[in-house]
PDB file of C-alpha atoms in Angstrom:
ATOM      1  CA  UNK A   1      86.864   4.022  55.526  1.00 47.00           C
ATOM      2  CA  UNK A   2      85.425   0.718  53.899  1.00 55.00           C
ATOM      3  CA  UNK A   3      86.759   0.065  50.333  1.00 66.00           C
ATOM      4  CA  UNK A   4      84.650  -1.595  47.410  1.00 75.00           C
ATOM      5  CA  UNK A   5      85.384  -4.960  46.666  1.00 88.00           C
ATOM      6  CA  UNK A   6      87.035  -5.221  43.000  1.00 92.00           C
ATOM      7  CA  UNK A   7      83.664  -6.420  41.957  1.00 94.00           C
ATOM      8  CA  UNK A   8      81.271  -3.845  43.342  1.00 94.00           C
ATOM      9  CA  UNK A   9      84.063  -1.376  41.863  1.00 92.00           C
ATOM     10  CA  UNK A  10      83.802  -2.602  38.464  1.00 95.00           C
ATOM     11  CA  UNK A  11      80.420  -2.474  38.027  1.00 96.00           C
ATOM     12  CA  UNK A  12      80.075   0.949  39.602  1.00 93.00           C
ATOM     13  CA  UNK A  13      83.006   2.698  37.114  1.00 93.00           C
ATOM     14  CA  UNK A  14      82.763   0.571  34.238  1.00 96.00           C
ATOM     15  CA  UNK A  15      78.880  -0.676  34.083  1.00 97.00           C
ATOM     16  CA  UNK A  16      76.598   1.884  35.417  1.00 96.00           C
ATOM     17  CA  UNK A  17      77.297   4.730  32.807  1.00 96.00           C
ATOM     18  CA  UNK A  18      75.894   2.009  30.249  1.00 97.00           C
ATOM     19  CA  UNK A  19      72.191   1.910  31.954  1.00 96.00           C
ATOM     20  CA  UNK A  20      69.383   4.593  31.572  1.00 94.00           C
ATOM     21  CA  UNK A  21      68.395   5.995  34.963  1.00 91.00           C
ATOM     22  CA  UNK A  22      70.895   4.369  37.080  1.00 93.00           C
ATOM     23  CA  UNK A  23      72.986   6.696  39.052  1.00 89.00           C
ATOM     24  CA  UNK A  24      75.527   6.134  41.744  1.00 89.00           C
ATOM     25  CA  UNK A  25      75.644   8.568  45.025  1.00 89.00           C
ATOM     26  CA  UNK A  26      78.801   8.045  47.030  1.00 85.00           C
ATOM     27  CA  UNK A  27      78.126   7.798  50.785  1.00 87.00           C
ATOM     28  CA  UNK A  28      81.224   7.608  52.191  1.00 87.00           C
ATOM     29  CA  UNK A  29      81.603   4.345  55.032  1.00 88.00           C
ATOM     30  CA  UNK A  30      78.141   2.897  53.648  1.00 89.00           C
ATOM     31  CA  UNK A  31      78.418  -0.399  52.501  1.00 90.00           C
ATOM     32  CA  UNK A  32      77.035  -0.620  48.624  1.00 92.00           C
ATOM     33  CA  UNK A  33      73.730  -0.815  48.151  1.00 94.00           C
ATOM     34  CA  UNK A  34      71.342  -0.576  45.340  1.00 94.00           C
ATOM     35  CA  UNK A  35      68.049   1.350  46.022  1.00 93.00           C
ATOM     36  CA  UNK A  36      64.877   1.454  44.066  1.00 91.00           C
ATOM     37  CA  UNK A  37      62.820   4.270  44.748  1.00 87.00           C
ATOM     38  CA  UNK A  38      59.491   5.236  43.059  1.00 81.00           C
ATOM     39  CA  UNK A  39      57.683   7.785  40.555  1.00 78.00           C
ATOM     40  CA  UNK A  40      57.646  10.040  44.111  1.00 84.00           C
ATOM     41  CA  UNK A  41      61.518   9.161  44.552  1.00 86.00           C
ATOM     42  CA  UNK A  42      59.974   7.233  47.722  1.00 88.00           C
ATOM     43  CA  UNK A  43      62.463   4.430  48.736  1.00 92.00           C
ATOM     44  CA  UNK A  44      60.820   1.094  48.081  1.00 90.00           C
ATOM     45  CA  UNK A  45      63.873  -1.669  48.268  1.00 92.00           C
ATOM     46  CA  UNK A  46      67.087  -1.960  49.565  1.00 95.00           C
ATOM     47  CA  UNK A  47      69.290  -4.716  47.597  1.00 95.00           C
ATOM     48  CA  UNK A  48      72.998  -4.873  49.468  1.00 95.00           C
ATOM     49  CA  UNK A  49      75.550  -5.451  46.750  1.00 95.00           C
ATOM     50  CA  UNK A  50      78.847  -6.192  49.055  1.00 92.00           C
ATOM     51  CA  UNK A  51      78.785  -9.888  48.330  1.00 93.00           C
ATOM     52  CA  UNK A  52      77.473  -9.905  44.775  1.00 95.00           C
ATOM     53  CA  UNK A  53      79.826 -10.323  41.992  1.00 96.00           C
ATOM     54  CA  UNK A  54      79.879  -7.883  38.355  1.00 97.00           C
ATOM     55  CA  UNK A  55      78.274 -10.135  37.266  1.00 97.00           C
ATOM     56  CA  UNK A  56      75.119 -10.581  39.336  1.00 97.00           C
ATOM     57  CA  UNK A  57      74.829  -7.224  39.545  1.00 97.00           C
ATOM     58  CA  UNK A  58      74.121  -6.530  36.376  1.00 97.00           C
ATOM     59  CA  UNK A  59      72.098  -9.457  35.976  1.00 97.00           C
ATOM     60  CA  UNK A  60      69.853  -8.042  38.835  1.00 97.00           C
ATOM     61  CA  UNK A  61      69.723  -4.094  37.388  1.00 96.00           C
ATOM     62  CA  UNK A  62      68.799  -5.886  34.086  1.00 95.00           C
ATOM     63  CA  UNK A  63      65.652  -8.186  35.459  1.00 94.00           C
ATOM     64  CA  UNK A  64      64.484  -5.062  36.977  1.00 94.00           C
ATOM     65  CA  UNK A  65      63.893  -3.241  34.044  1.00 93.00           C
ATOM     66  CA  UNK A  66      66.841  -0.619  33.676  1.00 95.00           C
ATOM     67  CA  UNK A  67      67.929  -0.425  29.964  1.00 96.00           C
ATOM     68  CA  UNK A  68      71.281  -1.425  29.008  1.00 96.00           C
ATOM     69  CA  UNK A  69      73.291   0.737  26.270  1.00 96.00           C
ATOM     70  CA  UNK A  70      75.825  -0.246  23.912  1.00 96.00           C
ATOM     71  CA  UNK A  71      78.396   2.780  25.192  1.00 96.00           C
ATOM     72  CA  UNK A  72      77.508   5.222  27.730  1.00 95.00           C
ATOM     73  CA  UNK A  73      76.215   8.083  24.987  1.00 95.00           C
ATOM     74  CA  UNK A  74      73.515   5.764  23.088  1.00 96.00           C
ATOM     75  CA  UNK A  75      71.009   6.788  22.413  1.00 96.00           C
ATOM     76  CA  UNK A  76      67.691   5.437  24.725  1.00 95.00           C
ATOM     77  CA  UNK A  77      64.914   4.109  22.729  1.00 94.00           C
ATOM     78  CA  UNK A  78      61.672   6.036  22.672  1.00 93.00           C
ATOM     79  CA  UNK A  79      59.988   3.299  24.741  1.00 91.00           C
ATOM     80  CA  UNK A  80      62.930   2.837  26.948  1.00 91.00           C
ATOM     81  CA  UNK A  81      63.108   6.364  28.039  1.00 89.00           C
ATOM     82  CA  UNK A  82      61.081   5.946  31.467  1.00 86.00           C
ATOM     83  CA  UNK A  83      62.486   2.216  31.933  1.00 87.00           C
ATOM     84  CA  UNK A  84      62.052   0.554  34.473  1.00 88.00           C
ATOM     85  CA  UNK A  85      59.177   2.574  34.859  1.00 78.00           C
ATOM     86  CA  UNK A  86      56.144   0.920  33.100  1.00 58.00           C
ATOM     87  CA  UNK A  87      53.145   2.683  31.303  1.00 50.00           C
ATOM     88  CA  UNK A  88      49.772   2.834  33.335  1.00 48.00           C
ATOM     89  CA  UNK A  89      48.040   1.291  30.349  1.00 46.00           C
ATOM     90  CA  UNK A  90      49.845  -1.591  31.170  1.00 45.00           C
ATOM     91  CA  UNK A  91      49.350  -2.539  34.750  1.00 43.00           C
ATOM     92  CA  UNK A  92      45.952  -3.681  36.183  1.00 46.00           C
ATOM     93  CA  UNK A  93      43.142  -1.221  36.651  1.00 46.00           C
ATOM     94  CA  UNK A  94      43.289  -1.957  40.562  1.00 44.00           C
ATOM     95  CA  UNK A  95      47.053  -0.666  40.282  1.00 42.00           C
ATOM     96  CA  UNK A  96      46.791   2.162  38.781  1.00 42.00           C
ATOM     97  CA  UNK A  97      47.789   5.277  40.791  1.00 44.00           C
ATOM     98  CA  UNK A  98      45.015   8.198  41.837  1.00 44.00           C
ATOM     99  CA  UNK A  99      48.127  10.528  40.883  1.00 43.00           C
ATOM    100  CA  UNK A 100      48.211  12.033  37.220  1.00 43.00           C
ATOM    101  CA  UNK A 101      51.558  10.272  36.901  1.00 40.00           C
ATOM    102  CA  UNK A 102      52.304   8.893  33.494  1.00 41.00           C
ATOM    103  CA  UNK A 103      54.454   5.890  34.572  1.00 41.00           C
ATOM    104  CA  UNK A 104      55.203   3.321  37.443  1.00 43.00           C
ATOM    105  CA  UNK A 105      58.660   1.864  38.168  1.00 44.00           C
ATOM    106  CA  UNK A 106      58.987  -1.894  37.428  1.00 44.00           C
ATOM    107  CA  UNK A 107      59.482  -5.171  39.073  1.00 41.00           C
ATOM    108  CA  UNK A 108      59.285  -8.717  37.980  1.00 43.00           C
ATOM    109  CA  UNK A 109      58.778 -10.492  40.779  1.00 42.00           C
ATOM    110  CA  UNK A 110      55.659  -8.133  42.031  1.00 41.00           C
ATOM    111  CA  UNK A 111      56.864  -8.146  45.395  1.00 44.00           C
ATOM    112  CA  UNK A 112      55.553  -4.563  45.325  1.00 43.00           C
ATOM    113  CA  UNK A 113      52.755  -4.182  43.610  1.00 44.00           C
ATOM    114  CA  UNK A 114      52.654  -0.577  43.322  1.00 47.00           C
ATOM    115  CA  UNK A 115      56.001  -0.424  41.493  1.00 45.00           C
TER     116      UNK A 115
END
């Protein structure tokens, strides 16, 4: 069985109970990876996190959106609540879903447009 580096290890025990939807799922033998999915759960990204440092990851986690909390049981902010998800009023008209769905996942660098 593969082990986590220190890094990876850190960030998964100490760091992810501190942002709002983030979760960790153990696959045993995978190699760590960190995967956006959409408002249908549909898998839209794949980011491997082997060679990243603590560091970078939560740099990356954070310039996607996911809210950051002082200690694990803060409480989320009314308009963080859905984050990284982003309110239809805010995107484009073009993007907007047909669905009834009241929010869209995130991303900067709008290498997806329909996140």
């Amino acid at each position: 069985a593969r082990r986590l580096c220190p890094q990876v290890k850190a960030f998964v025990t100490q760091d992810i109970p501190l942002y709002h939807n983030l979760e960790m799922k153990h696959l045993p033998g995978a190699d760590p990876e960190l995967v956006l999915l959409s408002h249908r759960y549909e898998e839209l990204e794949r980011i491997p996190l082997s060679d990243m440092t603590r560091e970078e990851i939560n740099q990356l986690v954070q310039e996607l959106g996911f809210y950051r909390k002082e200690t694990p049981n803060a409480p989320v902010p009314e308009e963080f609540q859905f984050a990284p998800a982003r309110p239809l009023s805010t995107l484009p008209p073009h993007q907007a879903p047909t669905t009834d769905s009241k929010t869209l996942p995130e991303r900067d660098e709008g290498e997806h447009p329909d996140l």
